PDB file of C-alpha atoms and ligand atoms in Angstrom:
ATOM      1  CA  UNK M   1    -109.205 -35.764 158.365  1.00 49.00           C
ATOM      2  CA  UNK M   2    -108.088 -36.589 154.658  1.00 47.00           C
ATOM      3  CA  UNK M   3    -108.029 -35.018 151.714  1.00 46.00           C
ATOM      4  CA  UNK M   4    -110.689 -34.215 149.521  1.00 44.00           C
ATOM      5  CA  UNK M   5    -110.226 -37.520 147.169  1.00 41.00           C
ATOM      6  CA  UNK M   6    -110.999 -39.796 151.196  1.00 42.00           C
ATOM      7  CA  UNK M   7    -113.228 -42.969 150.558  1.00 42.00           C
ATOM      8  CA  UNK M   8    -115.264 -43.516 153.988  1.00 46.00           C
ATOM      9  CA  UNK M   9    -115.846 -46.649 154.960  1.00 47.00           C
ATOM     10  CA  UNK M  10    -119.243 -46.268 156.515  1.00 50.00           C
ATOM     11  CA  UNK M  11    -119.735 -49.556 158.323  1.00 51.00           C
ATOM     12  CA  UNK M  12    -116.406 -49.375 159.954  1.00 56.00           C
ATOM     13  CA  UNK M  13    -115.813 -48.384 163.496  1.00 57.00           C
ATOM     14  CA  UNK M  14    -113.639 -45.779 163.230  1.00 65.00           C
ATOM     15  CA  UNK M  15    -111.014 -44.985 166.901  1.00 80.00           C
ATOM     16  CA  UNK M  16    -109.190 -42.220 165.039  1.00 90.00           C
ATOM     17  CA  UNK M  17    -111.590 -39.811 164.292  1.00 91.00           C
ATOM     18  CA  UNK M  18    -114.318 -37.715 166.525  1.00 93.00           C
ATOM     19  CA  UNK M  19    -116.998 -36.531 164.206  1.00 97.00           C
ATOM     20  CA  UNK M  20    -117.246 -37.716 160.436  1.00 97.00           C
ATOM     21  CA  UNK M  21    -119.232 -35.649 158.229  1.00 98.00           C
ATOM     22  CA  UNK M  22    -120.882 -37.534 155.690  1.00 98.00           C
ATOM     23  CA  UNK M  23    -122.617 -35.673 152.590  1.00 98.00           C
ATOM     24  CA  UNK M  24    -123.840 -32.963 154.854  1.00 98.00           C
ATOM     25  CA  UNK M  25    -126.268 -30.635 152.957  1.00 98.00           C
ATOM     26  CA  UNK M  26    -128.172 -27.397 154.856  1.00 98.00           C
ATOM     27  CA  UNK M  27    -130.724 -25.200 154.107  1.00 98.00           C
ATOM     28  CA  UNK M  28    -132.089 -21.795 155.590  1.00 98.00           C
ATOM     29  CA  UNK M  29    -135.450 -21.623 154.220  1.00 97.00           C
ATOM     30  CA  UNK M  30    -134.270 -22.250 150.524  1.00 95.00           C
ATOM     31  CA  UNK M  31    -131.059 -20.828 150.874  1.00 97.00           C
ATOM     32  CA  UNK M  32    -128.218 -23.478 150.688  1.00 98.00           C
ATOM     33  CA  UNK M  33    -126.271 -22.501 153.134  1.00 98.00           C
ATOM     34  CA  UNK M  34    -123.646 -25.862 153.133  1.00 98.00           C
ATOM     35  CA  UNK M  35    -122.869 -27.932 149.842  1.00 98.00           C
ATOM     36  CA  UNK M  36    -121.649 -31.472 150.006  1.00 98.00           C
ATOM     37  CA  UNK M  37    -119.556 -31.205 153.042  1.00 98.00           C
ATOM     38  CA  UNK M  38    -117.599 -34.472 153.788  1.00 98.00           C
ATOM     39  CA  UNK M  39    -115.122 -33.888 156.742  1.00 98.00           C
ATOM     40  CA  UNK M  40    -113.741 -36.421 159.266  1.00 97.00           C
ATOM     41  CA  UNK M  41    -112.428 -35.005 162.345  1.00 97.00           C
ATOM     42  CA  UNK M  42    -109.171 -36.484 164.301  1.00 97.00           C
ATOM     43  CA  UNK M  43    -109.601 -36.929 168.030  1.00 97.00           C
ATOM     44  CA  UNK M  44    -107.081 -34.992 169.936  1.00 96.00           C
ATOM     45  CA  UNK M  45    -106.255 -32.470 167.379  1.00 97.00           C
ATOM     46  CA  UNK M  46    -106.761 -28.895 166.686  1.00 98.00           C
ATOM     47  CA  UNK M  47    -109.148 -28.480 163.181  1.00 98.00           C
ATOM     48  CA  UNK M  48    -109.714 -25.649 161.806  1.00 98.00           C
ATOM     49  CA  UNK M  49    -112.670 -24.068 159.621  1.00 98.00           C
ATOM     50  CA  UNK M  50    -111.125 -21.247 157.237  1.00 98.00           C
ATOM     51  CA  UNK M  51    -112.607 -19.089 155.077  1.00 97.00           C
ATOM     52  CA  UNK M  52    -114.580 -15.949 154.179  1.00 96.00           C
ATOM     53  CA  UNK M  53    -117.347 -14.394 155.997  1.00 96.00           C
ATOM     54  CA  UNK M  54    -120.535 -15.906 155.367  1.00 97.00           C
ATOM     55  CA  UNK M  55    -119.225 -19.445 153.521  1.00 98.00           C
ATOM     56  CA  UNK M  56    -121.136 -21.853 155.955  1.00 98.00           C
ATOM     57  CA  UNK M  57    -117.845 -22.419 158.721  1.00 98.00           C
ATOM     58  CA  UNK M  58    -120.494 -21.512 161.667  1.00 98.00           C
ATOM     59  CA  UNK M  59    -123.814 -23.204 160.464  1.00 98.00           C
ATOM     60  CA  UNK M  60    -121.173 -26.595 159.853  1.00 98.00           C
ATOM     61  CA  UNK M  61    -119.871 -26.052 163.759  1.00 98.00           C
ATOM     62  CA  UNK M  62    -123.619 -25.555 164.979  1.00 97.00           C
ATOM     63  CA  UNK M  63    -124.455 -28.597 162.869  1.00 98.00           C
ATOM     64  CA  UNK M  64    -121.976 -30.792 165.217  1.00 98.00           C
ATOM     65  CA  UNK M  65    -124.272 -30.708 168.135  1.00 95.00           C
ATOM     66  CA  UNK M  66    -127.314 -29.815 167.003  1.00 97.00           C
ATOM     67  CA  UNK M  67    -127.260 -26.335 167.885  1.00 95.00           C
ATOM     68  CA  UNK M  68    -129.120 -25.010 164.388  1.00 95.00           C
ATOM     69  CA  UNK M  69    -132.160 -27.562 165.422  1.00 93.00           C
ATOM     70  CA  UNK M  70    -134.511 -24.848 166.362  1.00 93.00           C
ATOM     71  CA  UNK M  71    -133.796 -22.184 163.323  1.00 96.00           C
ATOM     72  CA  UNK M  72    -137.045 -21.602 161.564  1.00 96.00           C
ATOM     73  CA  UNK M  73    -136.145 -22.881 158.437  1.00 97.00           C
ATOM     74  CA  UNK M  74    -133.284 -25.205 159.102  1.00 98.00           C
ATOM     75  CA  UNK M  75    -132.971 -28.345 156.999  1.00 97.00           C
ATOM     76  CA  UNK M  76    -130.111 -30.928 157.001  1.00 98.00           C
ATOM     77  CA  UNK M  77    -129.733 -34.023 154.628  1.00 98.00           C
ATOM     78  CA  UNK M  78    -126.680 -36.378 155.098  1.00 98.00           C
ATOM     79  CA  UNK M  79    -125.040 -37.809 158.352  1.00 98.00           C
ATOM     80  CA  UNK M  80    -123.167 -36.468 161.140  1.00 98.00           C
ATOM     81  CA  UNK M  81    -121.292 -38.592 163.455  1.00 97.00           C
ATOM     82  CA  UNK M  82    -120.119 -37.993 167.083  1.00 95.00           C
ATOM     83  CA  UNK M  83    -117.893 -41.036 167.711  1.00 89.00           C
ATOM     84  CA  UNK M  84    -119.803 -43.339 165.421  1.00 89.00           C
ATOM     85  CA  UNK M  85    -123.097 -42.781 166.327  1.00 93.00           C
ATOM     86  CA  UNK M  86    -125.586 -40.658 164.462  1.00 96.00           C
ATOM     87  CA  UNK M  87    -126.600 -37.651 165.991  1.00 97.00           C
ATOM     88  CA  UNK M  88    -128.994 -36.878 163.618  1.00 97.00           C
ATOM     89  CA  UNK M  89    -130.983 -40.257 164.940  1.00 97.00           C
ATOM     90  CA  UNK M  90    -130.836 -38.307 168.406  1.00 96.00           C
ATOM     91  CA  UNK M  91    -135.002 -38.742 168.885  1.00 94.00           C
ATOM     92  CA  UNK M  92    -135.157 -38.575 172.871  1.00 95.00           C
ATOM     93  CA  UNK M  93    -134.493 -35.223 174.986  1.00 93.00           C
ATOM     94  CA  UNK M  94    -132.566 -36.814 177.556  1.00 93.00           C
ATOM     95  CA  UNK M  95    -130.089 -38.430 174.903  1.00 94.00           C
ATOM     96  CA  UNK M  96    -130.135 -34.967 173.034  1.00 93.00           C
ATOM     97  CA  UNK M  97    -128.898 -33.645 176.519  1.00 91.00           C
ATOM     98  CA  UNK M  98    -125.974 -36.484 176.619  1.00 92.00           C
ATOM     99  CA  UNK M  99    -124.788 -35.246 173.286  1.00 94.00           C
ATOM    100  CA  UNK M 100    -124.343 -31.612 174.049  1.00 92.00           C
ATOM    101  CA  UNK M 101    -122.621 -32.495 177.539  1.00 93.00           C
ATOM    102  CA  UNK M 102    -120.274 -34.142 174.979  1.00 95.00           C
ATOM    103  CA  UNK M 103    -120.099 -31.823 172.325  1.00 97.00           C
ATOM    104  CA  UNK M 104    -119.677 -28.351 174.181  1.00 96.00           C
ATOM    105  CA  UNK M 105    -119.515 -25.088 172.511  1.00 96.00           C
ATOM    106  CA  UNK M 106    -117.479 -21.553 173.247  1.00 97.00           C
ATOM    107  CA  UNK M 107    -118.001 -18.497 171.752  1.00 96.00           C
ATOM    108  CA  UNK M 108    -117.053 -15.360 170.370  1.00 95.00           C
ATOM    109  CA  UNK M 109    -118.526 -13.596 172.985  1.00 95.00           C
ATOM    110  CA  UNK M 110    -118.040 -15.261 176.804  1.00 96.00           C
ATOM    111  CA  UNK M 111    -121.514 -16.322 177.667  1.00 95.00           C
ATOM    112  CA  UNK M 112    -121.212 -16.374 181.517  1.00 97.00           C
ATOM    113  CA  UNK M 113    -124.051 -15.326 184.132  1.00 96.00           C
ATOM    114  CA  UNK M 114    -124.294 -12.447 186.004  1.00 97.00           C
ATOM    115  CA  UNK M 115    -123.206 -13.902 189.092  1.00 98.00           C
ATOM    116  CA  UNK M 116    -119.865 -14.904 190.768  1.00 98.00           C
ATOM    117  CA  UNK M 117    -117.109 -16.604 189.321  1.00 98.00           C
ATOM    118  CA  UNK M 118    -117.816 -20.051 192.082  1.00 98.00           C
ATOM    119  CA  UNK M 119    -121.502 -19.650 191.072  1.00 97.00           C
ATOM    120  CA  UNK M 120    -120.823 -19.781 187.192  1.00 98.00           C
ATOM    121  CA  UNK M 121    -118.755 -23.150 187.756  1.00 98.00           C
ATOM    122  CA  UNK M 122    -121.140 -24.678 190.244  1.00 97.00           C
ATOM    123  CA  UNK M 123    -124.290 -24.102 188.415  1.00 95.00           C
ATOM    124  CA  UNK M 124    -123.480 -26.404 185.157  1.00 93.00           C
ATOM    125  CA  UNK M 125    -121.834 -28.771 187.904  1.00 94.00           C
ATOM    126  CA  UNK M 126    -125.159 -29.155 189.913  1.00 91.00           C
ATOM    127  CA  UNK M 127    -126.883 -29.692 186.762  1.00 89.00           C
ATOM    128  CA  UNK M 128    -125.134 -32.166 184.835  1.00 89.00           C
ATOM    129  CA  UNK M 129    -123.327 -33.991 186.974  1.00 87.00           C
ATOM    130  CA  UNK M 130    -125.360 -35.100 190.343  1.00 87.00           C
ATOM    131  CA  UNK M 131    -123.884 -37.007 193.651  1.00 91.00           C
ATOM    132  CA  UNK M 132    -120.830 -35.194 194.845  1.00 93.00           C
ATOM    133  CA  UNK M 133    -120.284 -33.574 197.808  1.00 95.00           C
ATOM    134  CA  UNK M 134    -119.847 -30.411 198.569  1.00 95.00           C
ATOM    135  CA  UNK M 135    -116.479 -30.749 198.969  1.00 96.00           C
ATOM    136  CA  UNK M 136    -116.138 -32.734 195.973  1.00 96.00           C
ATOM    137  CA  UNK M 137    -117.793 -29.911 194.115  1.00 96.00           C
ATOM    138  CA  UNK M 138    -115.096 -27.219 195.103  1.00 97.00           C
ATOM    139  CA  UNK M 139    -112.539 -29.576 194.347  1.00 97.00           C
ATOM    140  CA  UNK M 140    -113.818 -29.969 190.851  1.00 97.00           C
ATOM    141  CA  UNK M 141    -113.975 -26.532 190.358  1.00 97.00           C
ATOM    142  CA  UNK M 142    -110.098 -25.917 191.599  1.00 98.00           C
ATOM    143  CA  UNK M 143    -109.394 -28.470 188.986  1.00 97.00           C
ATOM    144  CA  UNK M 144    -110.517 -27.047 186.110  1.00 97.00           C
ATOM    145  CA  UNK M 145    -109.647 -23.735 186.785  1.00 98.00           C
ATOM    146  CA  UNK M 146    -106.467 -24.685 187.324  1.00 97.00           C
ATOM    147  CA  UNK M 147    -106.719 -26.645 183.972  1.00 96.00           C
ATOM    148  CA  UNK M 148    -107.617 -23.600 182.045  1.00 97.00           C
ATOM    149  CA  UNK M 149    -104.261 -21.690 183.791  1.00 95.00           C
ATOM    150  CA  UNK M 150    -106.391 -19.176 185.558  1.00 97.00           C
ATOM    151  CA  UNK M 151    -107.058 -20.272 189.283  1.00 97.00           C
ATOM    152  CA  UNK M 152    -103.710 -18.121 190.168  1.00 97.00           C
ATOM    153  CA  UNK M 153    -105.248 -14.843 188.930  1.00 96.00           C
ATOM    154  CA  UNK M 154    -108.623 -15.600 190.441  1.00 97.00           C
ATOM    155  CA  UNK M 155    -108.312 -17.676 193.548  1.00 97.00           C
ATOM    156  CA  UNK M 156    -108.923 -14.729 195.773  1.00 97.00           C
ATOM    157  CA  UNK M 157    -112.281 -13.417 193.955  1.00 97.00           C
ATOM    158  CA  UNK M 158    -114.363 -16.638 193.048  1.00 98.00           C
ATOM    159  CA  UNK M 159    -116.763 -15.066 194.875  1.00 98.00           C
ATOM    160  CA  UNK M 160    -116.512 -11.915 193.008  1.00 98.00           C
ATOM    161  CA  UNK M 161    -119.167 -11.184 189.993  1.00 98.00           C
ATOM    162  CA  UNK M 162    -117.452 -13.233 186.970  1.00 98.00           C
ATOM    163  CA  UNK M 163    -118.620 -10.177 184.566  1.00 97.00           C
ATOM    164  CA  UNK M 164    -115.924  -7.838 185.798  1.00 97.00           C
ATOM    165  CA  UNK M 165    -112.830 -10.242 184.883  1.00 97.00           C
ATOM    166  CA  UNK M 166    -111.199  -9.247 181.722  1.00 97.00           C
ATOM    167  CA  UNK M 167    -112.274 -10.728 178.042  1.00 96.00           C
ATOM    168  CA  UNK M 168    -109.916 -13.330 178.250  1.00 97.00           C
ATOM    169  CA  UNK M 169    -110.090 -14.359 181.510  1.00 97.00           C
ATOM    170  CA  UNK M 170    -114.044 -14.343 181.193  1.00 98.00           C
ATOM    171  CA  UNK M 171    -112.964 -16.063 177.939  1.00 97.00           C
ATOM    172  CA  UNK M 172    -110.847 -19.036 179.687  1.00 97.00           C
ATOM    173  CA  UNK M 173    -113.421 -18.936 182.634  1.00 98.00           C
ATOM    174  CA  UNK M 174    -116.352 -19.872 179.523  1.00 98.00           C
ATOM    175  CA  UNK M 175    -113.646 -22.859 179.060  1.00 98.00           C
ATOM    176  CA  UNK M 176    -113.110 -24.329 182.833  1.00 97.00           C
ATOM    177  CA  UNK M 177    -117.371 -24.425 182.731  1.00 96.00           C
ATOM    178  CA  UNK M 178    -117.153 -26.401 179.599  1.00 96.00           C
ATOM    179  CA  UNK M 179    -114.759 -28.975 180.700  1.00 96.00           C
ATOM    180  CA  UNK M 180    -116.211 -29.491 184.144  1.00 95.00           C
ATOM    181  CA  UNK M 181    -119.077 -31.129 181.990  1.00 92.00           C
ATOM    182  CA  UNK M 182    -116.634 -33.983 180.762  1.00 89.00           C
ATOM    183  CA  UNK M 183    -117.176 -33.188 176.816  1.00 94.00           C
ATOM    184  CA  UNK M 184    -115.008 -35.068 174.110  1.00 96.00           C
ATOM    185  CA  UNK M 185    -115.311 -32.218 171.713  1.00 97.00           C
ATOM    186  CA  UNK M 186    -114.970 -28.969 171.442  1.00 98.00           C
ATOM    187  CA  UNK M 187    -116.634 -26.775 169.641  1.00 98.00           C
ATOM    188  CA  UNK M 188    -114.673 -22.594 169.563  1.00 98.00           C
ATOM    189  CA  UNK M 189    -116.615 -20.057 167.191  1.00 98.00           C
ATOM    190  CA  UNK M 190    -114.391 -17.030 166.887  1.00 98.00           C
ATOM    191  CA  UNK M 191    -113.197 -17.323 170.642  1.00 97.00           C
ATOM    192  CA  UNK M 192    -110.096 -14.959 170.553  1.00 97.00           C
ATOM    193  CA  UNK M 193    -112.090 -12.065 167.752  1.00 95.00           C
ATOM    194  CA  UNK M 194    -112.883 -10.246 170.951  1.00 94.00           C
ATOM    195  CA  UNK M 195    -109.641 -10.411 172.562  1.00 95.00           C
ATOM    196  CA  UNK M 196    -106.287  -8.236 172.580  1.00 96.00           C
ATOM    197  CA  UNK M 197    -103.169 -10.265 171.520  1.00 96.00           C
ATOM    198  CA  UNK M 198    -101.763 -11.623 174.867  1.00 96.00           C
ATOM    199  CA  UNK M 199    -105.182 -13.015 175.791  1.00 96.00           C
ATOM    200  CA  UNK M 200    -105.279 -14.431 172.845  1.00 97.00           C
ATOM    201  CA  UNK M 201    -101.954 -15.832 172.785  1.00 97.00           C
ATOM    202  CA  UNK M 202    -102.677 -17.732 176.315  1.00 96.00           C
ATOM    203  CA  UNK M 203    -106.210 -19.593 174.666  1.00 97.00           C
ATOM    204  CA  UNK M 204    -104.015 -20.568 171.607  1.00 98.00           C
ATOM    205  CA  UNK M 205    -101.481 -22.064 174.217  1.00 97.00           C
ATOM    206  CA  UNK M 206    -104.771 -23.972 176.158  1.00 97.00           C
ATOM    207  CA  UNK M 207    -106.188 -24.970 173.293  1.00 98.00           C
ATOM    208  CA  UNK M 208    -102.958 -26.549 172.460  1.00 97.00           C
ATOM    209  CA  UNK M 209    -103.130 -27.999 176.123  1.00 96.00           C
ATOM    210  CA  UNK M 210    -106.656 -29.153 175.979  1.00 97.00           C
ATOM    211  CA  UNK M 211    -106.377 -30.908 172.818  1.00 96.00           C
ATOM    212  CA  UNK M 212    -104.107 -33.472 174.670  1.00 96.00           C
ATOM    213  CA  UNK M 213    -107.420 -34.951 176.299  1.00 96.00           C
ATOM    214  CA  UNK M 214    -110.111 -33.414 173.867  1.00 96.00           C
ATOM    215  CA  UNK M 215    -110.619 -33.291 170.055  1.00 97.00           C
ATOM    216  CA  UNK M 216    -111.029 -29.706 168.697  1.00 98.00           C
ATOM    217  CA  UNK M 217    -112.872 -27.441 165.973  1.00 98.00           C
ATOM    218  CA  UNK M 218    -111.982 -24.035 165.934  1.00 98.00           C
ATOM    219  CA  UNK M 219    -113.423 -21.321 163.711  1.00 98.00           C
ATOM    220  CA  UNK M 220    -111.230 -18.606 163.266  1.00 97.00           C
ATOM    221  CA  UNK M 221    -111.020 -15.330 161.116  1.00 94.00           C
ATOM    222  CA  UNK M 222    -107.005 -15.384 162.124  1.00 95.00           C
ATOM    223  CA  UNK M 223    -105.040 -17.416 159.539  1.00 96.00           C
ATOM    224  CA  UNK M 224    -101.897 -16.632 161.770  1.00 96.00           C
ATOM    225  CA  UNK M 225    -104.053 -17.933 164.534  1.00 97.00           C
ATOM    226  CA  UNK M 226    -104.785 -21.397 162.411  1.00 98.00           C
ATOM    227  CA  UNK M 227    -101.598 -21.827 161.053  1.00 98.00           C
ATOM    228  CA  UNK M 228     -99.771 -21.364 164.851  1.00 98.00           C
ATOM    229  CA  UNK M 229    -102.356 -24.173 166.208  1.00 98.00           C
ATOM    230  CA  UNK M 230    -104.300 -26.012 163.870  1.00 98.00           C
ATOM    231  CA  UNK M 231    -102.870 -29.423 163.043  1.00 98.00           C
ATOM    232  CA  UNK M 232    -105.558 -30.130 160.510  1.00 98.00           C
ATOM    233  CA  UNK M 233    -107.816 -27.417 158.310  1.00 98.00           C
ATOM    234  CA  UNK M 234    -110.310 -26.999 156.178  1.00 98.00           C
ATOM    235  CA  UNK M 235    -110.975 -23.901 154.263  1.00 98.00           C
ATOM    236  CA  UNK M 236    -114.835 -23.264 152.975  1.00 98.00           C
ATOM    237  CA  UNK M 237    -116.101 -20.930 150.218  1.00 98.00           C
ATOM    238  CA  UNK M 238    -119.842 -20.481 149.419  1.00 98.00           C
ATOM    239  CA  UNK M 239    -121.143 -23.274 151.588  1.00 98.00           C
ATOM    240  CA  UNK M 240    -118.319 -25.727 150.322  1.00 98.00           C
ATOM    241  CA  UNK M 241    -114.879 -27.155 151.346  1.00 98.00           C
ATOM    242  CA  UNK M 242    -112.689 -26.487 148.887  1.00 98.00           C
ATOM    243  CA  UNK M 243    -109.794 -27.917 150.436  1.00 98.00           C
ATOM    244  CA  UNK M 244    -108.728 -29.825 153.442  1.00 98.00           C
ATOM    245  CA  UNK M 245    -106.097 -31.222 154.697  1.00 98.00           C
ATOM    246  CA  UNK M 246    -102.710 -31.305 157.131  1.00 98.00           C
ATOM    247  CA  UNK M 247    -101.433 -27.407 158.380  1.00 98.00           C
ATOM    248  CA  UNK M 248     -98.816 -28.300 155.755  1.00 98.00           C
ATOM    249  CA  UNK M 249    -101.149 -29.413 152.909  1.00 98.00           C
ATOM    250  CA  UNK M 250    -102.981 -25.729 153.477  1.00 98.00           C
ATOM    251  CA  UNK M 251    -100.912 -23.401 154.740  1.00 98.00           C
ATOM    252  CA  UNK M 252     -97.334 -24.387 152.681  1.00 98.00           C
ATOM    253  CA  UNK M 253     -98.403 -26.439 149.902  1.00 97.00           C
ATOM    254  CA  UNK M 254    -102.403 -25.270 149.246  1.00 98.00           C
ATOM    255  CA  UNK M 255    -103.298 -26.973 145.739  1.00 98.00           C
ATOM    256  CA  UNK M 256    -106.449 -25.274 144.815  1.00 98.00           C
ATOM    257  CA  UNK M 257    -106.676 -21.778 143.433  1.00 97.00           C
ATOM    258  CA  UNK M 258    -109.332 -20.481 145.913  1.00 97.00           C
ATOM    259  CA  UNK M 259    -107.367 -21.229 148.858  1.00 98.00           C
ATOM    260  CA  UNK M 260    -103.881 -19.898 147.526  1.00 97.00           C
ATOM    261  CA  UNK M 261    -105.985 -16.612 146.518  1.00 97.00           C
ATOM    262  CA  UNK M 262    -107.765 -16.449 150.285  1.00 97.00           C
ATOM    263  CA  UNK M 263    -104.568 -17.226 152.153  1.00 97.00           C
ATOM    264  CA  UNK M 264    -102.370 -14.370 150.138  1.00 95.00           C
ATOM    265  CA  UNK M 265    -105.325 -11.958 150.804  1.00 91.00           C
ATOM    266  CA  UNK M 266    -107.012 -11.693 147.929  1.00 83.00           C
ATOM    267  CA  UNK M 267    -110.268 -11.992 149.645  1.00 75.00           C
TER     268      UNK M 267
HETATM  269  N1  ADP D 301    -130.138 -18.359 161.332  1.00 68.27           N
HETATM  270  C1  ADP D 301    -129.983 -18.173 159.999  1.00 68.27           C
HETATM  271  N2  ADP D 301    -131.043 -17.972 159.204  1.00 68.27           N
HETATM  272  C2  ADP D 301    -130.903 -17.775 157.878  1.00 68.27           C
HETATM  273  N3  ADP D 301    -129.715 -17.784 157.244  1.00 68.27           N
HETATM  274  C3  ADP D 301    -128.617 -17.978 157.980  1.00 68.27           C
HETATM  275  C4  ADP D 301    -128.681 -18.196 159.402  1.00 68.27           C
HETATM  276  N4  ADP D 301    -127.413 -18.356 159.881  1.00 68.27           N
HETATM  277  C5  ADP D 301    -126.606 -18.265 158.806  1.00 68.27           C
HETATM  278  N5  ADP D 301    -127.309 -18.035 157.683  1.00 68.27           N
HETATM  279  C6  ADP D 301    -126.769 -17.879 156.311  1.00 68.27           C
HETATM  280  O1  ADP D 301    -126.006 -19.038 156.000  1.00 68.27           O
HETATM  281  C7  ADP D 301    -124.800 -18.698 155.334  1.00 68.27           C
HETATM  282  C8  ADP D 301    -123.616 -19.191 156.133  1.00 68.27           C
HETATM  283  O2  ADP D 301    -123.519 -18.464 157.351  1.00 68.27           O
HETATM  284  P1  ADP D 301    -122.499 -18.846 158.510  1.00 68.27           P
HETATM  285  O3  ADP D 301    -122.524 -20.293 158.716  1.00 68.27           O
HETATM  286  O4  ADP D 301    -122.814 -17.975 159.670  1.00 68.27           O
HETATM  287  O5  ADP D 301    -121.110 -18.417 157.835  1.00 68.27           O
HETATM  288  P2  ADP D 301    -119.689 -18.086 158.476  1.00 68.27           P
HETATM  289  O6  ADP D 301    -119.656 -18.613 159.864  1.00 68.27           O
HETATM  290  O7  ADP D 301    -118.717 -18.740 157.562  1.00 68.27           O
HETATM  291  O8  ADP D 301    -119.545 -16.589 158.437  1.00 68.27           O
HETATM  292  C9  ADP D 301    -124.830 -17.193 155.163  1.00 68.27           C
HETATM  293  O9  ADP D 301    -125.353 -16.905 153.887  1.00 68.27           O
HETATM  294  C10 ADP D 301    -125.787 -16.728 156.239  1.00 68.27           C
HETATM  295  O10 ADP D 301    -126.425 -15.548 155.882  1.00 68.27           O
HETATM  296 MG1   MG D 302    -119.319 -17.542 161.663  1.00 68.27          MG
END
């Protein structure tokens, strides 16, 4: 990600970044809902969306992997790019498929099924990826739940329903089913407003982990939150960024007067 002033390079294949955001504009009906939004994204890194309720930071995430597609009303102009390719070119179903395996979401609110904890890994498993054994299957699983640091507390009740772990843990389990998938980015909406402080201090410390092998977008209400993880950040205002830049350009040395006034609390 650079600063406001970048020049993009359109034709150039680009290894550093993830997702480049090129003149995005968005529409609800005919309600702009994102202004002019040029972002590029570094791959293995922690960006993250600032700003007041309302300013755009969620429509811009859904926008990333085509989540807002099927809003009545929905209209994009401008390009969005998922390792140099389009998405927005996306025609065929199958190929729309490919790009959300990549580009996987979490939420604020753990999304899992009302079923056990082996049966919300498994599922995704049997449907994206096909050929392994069943043994190669459990494996898997072990893997990732491992990977998201909660196989320990769980190991003895995958078979258990997954809705009666705690928020976090439900909130790290959400995680392990993402990354089974094999994604490349990483989409988190909110994913710690839900959660008490020590839950959310161990997805900071994952997300810190994860972004060793993935590149990440967080949206998050917590400036503390952004400033402990985020490398890079941008913060929005009505359906704009107003500033983007390193943790350091926004959190120590903000330039514009909208951010200083939303980081001291002014709104
Ligand atoms: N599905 C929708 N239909 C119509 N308007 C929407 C929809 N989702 C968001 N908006 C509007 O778009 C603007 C940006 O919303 P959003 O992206 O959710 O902001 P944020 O995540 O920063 O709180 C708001 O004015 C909101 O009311
Ligand atoms: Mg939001």
């Amino acid at each position: 990600m650079q600063n406001n002033s970048a020049v993009k390079v359109d034709d150039q294949i680009n290894e550093e970044y993830g997702v480049n955001v090129y003149n995005l504009n968005v529409w609800y009906k005919n309600i702009q809902a994102l202004k002019d939004i040029n972002i590029d994204i570094k791959k293995n890194s922690i960006t993250a969306f600032i700003g007041p309720s309302g300013c755009g930071k969620t429509t811009l995430l859904r926008c990333l992997n085509r989540m807002n597609d099927n809003i009545k009303g929905f209209r994009l102009e401008g390009r969005v790019l998922i390792n140099d390719r389009d998405i927005y070119k996306i025609n065929k179903l199958s190929e729309l498929i490919e790009l959300r395996k990549k580009v996987g979401m979490v939420f604020q609110q753990p999304n899992l099924f009302p079923m056990s904890i082996f049966r919300n890994m498994k599922l995704p498993i049997r449907e994206n990826l096909t050929g392994l054994s069943g043994k190669e299957i459990n494996d898997l699983i072990e893997k990732k739940l491992k990977d998201v640091h909660i196989y320990d507390e769980i190991k003895d009740r995958l078979d258990k329903s997954a809705l009666r772990l705690s928020g976090g843990q439900q909130q790290r389990l959400c995680i392990a089913r993402t990354i089974t998938i094999g994604p490349e980015v990483i989409l988190f909406d909110e994913p710690c407003s839900a959660l008490d402080p020590i839950s959310t201090m161990k997805i900071e410390d994952l997300l810190t982990d994860l972004k060793e092998r993935y590149t990440i977008v967080i949206v998050t209400h917590n400036l503390e939150q952004a400033r402990r993880i985020a490398d890079y950040a941008a913060f929005f205002y009505q359906g704009q960024i107003v500033e983007q830049g390193t943790n350091e350009d926004i959190f120590i040395n903000p330039k514009e007067d909208r951010t200083i006034r939303y980081l001291s609390g002014k709104f």
